[in-house]
Short mmCIF file of C-alpha atoms in Angstrom, two decimals:
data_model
loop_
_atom_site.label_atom_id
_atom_site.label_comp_id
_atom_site.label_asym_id
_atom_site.label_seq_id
_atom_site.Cartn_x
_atom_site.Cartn_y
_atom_site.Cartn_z
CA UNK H 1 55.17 -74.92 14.61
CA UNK H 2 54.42 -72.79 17.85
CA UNK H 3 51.04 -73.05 17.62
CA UNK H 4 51.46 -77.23 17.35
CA UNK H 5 53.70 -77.47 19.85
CA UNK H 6 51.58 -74.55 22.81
CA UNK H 7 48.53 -76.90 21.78
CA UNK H 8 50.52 -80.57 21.91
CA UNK H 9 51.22 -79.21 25.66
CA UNK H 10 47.95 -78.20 26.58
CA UNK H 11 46.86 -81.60 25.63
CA UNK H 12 49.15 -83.09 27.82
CA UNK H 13 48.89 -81.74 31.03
CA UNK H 14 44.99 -82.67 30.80
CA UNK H 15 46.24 -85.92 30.81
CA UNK H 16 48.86 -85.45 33.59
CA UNK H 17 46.89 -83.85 35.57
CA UNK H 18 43.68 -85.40 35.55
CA UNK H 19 43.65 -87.97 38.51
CA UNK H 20 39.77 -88.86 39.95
CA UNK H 21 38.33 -91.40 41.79
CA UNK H 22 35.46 -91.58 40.42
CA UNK H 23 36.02 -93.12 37.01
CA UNK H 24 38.31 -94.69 34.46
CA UNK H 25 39.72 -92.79 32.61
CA UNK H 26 40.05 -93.36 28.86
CA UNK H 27 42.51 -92.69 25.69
CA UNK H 28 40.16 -92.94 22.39
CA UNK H 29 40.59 -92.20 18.71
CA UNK H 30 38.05 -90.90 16.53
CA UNK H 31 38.66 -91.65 12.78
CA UNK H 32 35.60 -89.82 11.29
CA UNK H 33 34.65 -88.59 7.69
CA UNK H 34 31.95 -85.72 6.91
CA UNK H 35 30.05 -84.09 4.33
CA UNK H 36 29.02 -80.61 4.05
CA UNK H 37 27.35 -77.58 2.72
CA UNK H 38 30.33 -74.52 2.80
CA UNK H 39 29.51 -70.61 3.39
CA UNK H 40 29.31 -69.14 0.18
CA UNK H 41 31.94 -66.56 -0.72
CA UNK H 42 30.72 -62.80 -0.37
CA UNK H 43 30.44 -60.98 -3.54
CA UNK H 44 31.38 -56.83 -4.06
CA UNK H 45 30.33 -56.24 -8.15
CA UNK H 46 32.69 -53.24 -7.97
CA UNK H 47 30.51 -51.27 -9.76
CA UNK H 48 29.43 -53.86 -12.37
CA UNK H 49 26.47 -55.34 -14.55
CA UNK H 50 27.39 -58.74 -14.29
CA UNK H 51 27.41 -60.28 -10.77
CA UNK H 52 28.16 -63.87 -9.80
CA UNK H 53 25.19 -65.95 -7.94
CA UNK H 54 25.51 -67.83 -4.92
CA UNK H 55 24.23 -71.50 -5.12
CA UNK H 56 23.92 -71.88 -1.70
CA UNK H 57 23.30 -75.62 -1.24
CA UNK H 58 24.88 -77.32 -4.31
CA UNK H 59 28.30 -78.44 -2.36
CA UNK H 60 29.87 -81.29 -5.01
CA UNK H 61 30.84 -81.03 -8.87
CA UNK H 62 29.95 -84.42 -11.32
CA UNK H 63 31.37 -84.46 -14.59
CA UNK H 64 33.14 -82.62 -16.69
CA UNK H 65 35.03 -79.13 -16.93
CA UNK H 66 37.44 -76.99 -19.09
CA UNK H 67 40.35 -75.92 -17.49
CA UNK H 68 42.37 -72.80 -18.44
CA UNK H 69 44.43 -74.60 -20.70
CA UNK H 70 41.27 -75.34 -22.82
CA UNK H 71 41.45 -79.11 -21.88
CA UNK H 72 38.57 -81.22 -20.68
CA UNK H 73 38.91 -82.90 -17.54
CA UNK H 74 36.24 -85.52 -15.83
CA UNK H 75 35.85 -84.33 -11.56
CA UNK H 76 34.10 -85.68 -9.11
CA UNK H 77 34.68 -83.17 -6.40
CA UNK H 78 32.60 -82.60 -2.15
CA UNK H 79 32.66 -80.27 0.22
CA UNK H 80 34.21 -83.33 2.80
CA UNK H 81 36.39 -83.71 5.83
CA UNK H 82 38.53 -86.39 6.89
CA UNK H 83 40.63 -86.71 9.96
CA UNK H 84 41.20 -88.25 13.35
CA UNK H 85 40.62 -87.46 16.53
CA UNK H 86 42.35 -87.60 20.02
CA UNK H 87 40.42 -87.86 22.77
CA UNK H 88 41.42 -88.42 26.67
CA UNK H 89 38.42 -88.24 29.30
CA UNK H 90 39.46 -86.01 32.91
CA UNK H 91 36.00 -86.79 34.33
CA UNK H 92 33.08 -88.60 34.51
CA UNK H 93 31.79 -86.84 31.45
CA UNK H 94 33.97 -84.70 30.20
CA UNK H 95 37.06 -85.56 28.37
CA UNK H 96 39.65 -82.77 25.45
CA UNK H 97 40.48 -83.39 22.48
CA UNK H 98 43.33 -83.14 19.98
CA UNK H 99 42.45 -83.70 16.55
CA UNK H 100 44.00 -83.46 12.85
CA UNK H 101 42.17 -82.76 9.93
CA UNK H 102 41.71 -82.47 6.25
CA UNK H 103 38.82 -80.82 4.69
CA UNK H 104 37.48 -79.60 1.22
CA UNK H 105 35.15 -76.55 0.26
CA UNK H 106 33.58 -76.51 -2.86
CA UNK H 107 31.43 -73.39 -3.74
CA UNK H 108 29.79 -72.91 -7.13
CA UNK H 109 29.06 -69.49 -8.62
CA UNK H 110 26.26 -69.59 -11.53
CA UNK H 111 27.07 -67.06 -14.22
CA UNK H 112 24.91 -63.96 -14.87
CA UNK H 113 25.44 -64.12 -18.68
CA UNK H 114 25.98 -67.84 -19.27
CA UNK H 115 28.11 -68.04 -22.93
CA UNK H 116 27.58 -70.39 -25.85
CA UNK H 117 30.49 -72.02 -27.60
CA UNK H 118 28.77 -74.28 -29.57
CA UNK H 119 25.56 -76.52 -29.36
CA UNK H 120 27.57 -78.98 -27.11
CA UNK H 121 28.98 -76.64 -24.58
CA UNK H 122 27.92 -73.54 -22.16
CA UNK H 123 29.74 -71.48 -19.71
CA UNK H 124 27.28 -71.65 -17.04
CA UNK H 125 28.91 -72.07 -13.54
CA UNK H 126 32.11 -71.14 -11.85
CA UNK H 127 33.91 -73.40 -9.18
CA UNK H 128 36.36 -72.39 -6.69
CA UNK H 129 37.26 -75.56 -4.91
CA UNK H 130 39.95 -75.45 -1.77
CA UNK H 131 41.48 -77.98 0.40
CA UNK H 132 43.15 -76.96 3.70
CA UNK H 133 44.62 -79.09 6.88
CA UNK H 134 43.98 -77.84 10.45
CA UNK H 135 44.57 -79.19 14.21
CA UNK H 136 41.96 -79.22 16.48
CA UNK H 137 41.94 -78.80 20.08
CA UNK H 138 38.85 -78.89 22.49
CA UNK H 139 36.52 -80.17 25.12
CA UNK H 140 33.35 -82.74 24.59
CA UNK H 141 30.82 -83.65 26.89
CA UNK H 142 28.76 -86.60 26.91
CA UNK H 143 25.36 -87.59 28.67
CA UNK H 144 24.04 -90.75 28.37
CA UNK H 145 23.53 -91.47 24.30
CA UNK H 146 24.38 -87.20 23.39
CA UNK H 147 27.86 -85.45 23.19
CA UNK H 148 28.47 -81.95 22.39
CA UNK H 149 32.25 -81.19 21.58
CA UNK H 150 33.17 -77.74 20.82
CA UNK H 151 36.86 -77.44 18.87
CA UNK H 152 38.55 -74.28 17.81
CA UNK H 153 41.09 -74.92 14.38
CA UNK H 154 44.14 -73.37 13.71
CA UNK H 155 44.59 -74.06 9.29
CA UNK H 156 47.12 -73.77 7.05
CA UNK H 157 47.53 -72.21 3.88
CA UNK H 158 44.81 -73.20 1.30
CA UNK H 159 45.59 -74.74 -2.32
CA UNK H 160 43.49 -75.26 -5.27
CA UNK H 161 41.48 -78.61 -4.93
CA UNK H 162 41.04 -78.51 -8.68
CA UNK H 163 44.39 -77.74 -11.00
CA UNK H 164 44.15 -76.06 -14.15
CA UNK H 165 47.76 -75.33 -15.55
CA UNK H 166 51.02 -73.92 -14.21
CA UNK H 167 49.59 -70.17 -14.94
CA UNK H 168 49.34 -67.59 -11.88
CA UNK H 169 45.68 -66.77 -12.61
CA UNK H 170 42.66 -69.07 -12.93
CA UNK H 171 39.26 -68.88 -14.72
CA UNK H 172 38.85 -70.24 -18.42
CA UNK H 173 38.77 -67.88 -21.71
CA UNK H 174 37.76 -69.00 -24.45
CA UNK H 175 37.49 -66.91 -28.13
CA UNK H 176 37.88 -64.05 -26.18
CA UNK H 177 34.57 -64.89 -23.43
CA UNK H 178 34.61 -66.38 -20.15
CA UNK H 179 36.20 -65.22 -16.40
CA UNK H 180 39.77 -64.66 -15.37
CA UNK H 181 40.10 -64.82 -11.40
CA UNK H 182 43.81 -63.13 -9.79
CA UNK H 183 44.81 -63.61 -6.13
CA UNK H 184 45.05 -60.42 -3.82
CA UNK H 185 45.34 -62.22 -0.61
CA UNK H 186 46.39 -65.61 1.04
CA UNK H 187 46.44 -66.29 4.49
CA UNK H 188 48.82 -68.52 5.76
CA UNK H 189 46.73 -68.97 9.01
CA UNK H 190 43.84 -69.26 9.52
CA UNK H 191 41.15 -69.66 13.07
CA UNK H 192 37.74 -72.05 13.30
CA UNK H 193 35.38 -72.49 15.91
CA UNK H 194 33.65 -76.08 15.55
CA UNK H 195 30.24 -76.73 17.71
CA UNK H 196 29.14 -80.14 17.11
CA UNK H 197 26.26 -81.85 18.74
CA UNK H 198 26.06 -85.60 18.13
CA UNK H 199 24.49 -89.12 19.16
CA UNK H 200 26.58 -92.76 19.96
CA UNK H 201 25.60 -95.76 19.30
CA UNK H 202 23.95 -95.54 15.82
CA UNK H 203 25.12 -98.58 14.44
CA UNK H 204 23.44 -102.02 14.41
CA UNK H 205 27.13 -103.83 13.02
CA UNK H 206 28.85 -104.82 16.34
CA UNK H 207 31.28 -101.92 15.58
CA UNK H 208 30.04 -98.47 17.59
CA UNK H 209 29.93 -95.89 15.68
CA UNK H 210 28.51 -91.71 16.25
CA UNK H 211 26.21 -89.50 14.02
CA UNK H 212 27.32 -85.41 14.65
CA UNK H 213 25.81 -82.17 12.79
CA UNK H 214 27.90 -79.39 13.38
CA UNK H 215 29.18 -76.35 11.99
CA UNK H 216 32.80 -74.10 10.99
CA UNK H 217 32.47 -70.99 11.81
CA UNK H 218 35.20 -68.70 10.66
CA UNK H 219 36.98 -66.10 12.29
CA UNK H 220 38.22 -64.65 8.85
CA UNK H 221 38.00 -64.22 5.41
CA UNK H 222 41.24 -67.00 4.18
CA UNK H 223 41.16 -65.52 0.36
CA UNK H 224 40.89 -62.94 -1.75
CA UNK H 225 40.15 -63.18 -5.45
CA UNK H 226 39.42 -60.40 -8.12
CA UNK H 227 37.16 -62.21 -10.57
CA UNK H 228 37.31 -60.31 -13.68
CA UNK H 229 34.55 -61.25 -16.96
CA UNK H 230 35.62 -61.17 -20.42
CA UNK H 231 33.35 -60.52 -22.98
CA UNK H 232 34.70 -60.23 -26.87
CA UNK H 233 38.25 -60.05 -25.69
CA UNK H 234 37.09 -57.22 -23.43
CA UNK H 235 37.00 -56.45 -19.90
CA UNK H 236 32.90 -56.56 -19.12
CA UNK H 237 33.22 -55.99 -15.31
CA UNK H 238 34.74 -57.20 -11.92
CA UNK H 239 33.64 -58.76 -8.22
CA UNK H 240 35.80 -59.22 -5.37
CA UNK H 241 35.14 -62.68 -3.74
CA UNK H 242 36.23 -62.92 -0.44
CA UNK H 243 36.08 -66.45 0.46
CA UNK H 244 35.72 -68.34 4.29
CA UNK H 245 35.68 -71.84 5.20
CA UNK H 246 32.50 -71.93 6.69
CA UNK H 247 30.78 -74.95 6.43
CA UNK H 248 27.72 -77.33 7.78
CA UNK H 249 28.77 -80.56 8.35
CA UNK H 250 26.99 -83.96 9.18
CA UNK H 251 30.10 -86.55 10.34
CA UNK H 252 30.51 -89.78 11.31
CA UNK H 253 32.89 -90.99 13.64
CA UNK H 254 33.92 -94.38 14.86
CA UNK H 255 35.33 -94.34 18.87
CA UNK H 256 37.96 -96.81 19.29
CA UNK H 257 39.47 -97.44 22.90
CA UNK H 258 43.33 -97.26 23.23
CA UNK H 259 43.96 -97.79 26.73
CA UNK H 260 42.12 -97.78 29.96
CA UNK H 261 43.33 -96.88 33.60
CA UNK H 262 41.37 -98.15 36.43
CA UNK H 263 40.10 -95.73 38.63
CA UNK H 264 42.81 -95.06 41.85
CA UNK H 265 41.17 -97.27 44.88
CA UNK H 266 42.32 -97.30 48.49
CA UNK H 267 44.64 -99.20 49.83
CA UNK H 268 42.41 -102.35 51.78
CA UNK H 269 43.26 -104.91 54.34
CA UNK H 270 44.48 -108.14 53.24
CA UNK H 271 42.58 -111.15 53.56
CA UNK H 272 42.63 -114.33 52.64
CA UNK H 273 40.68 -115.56 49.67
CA UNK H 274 38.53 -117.90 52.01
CA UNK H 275 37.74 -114.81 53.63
CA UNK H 276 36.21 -113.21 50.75
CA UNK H 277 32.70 -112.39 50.88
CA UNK H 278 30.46 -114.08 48.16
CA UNK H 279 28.11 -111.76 47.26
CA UNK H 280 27.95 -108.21 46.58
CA UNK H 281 25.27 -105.15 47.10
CA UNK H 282 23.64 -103.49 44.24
CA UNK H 283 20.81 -100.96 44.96
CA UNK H 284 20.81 -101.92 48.69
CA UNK H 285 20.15 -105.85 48.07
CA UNK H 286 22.62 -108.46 48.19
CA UNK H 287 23.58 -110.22 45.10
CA UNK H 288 25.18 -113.69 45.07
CA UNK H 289 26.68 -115.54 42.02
CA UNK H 290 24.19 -117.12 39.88
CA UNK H 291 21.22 -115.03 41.24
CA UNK H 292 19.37 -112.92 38.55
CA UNK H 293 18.18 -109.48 39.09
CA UNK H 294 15.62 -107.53 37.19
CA UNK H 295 16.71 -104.54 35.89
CA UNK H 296 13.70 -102.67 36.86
CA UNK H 297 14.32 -99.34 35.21
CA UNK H 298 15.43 -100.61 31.54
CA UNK H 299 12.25 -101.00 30.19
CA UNK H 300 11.01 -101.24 26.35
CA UNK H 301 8.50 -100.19 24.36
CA UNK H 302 6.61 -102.30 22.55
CA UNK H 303 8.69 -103.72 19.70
CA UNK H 304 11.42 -101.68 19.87
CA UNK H 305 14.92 -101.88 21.37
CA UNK H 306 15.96 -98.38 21.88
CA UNK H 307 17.60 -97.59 25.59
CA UNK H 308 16.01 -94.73 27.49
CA UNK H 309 17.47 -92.03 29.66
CA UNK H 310 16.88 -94.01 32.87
CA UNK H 311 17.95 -96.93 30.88
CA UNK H 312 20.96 -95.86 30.56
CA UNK H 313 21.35 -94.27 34.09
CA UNK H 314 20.56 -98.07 35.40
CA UNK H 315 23.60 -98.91 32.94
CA UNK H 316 25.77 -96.44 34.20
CA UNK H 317 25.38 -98.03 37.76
CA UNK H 318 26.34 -101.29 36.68
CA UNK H 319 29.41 -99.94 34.69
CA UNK H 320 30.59 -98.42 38.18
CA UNK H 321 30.00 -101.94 39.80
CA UNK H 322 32.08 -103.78 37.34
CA UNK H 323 34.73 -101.13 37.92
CA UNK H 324 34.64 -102.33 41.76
CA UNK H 325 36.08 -105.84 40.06
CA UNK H 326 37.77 -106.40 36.92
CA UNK H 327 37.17 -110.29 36.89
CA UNK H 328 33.27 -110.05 37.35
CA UNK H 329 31.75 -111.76 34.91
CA UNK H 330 27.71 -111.15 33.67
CA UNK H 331 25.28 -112.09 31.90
CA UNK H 332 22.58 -109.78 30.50
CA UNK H 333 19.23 -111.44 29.58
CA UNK H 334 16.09 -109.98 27.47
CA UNK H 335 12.76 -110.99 28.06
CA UNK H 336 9.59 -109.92 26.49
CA UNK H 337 5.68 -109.81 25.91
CA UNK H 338 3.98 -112.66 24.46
CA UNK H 339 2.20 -110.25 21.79
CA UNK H 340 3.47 -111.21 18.24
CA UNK H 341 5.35 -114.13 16.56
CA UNK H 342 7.39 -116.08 19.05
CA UNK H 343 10.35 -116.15 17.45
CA UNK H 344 10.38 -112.82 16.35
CA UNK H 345 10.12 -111.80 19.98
CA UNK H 346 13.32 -114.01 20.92
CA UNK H 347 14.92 -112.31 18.79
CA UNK H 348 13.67 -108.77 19.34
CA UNK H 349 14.84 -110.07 23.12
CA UNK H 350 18.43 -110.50 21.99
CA UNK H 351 18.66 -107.50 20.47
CA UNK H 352 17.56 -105.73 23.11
CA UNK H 353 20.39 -107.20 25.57
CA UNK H 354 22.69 -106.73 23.16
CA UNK H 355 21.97 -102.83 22.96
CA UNK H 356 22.59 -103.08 27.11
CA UNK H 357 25.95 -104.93 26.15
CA UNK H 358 26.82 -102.21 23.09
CA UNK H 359 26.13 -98.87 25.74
CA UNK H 360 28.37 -101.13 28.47
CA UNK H 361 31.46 -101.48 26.24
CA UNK H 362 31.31 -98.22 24.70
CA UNK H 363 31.97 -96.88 27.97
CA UNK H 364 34.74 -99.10 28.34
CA UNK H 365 33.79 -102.60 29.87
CA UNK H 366 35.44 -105.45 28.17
CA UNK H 367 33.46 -107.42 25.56
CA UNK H 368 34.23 -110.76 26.78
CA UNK H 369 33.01 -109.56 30.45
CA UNK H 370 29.45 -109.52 29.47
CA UNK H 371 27.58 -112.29 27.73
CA UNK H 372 23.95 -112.12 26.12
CA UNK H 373 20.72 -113.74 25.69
CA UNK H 374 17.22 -113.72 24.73
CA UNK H 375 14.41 -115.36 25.99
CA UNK H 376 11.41 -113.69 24.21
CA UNK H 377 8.17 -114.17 26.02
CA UNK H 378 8.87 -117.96 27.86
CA UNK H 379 9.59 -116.53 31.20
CA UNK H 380 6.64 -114.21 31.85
CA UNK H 381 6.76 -112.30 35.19
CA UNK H 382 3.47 -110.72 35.13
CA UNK H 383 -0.01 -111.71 33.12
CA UNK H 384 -1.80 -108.53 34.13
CA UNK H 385 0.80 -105.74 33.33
CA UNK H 386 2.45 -107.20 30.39
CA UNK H 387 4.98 -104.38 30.10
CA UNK H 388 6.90 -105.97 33.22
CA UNK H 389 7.64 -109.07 31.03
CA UNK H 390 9.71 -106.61 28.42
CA UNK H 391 12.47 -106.18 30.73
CA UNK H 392 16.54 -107.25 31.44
CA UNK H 393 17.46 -109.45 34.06
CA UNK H 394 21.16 -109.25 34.88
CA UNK H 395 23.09 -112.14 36.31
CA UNK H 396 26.64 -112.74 38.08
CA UNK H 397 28.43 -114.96 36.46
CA UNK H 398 31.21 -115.04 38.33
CA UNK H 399 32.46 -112.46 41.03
#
């Protein structure tokens, strides 16, 4: 309870304390779900013949098993993590996070001397399957399309994902043969770092959504098991798993937007609204309503509709001009070549303004502020360089 409360408070004096001019800042939740790979356990024979194999990248269990009450029981059990995180931006690119999670580690042992109980079944493998819950708390910085968010994990205790009886001991004996596994040490606590390294804006469903790869990287071993074989009713040897939750993950995480604060502004001189100028000034030209300007630095390749790195700076500068005014009103408009099927390239010029729209309202401008279209290759700008015509115009709709 300490630990929650010393890391609820760090969380929110970030978000007391972080006052800028510069941009909005942002309250978001993450719900995201992962699968991985977990860190094997390590393995000490103790001085015996039989030793248990790793199987490094087999991280999920089909079918069915025998528990240690002899019965047979259908699983379908991943190495997975669920949860949801909190995240509050304190500058232009860098933002902390709080997060709550639930994950699963499944790691699979094959067994050095498999046994035969009849022409139907086979001792062959050995699963040790935990679930634990953790909170997260870290930092995440994002450039243009990219994030990297780094976490560090406090967990619980871990349980047995997979429940064989109400017996201390686990492992499954059978006429005498198979493996008996006894607890020698449980943490109740446990510490993760979490490196993740990720890309927004994967999704082609009107519903943004991010693509991470990352890693757990334990601090400590979380359990200790003596793993003990049984051969003919007899002891045939012992290892010592020591057991981590380690773990590779891939994730995927869906930002939604909570609330918004407009960045502080200076106080101004009040005029009246017949006063107020018409136009406005965007890279050092003046820009009245209903005039279109070209976008000059969002350019695509041919067929394609992905934004590029000065794509996405260009963005950025519009994002801090519809900050100036929270009624302005645009309209983004695709154009391309004239090479290929005419209607393929109107529509190939819709989704391309519509990937301008998607980057805009990810970084928190309104949907309904920003309206599309495509115009394919009827409004040509240039017959010699015909990689000027595959370009977005932007227009003021209203100031």
């Amino acid at each position: 309870m300490k630990t929650f409360i010393l890391i609820l408070c760090v969380f929110i004096s970030s978000l007391v304390f972080s006052q800028s001019d510069t941009y909005r800042p942002k309250l978001r939740i993450y719900p995201h779900f992962g699968i991985g790979w977990a860190f094997p356990p390590s393995i000490d024979p103790q001085n015996s013949g039989l030793v248990l194999e790793k199987k490094i990248l087999r991280n999920y269990v089909i079918g069915d098993i025998i528990t240690s009450s002899g019965q047979t029981k259908s699983i379908y059990k991943m190495t997975n993590s669920i949860g949801l995180d909190f995240n509050y931006q304190i500058a232009k690119r860098w933002s902390v996070n709080l997060g709550l999670n639930r994950a699963m580690q499944v790691n699979i042992l094959n067994d050095p001397d498999p046994i035969r109980l009849s022409n139907n079944t086979e001792y062959t493998i050995w699963i040790y399957a935990y679930k634990y819950s953790s909170i997260a708390l870290g930092f995440r910085y994002n450039r243009f399309d990219k994030f990297f968010q780094l976490n560090s994990h406090v967990a619980n205790i871990a349980q047995e994902a997979i429940t064989n009886d109400n017996s201390s001991g686990s492992g499954v004996i059978t006429n005498g043969n198979g493996l008996s596994s006894t607890t020698l040490a449980l943490k109740n606590k446990t510490f993760i770092i979490a490196p993740e390294f990720g890309v927004t804006g994967v999704s082609s469903f009107d519903l943004p959504m991010e693509l991470s790869v990352g890693a757990y990287i334990p601090t400590s071993f979380f359990l200790k098991q003596e793993a003990t074989f049984f051969r003919n009713n007899s002891p045939a040897g012992t290892n010592l798993l020591k057991f981590n939750q380690g773990a590779l993950w891939i994730k995927v995480k869906v930002p939604i937007t909570l609330w918004t604060r407009s960045a502080r502004k200076p106080k101004l001189e009040v005029v009246s609204k017949a006063n107020l100028p018409k136009v406005i000034e965007y890279e050092g030209r003046k820009v009245s309503t209903g005039e279109k300007v070209v976008l000059r630095n969002i350019q695509f390749e041919q067929g394609k509709s992905a934004l590029s790195t000065t794509a996405m700076a260009e963005l950025d500068r519009i994002e801090d001009l519809m900050n100036q005014s929270s009624s302005m009103i645009i309209e983004i408009i695709g154009h391309t070549s004239d090479e290929g099927d005419r209607n393929s390239n109107i529509e190939l010029s819709l989704i391309r303004a519509k990937a301008c729209k998607e980057y805009l309202v990810k970084n928190g401008i309104k949907a309904n502020r920003i309206q599309v279209r495509g115009m394919g290759p009827d409004q040509p700008i240039s017959k010699i360089d015909k990689s000027l015509n595959r370009r977005v115009e932007m227009q003021i709709i209203r100031m």
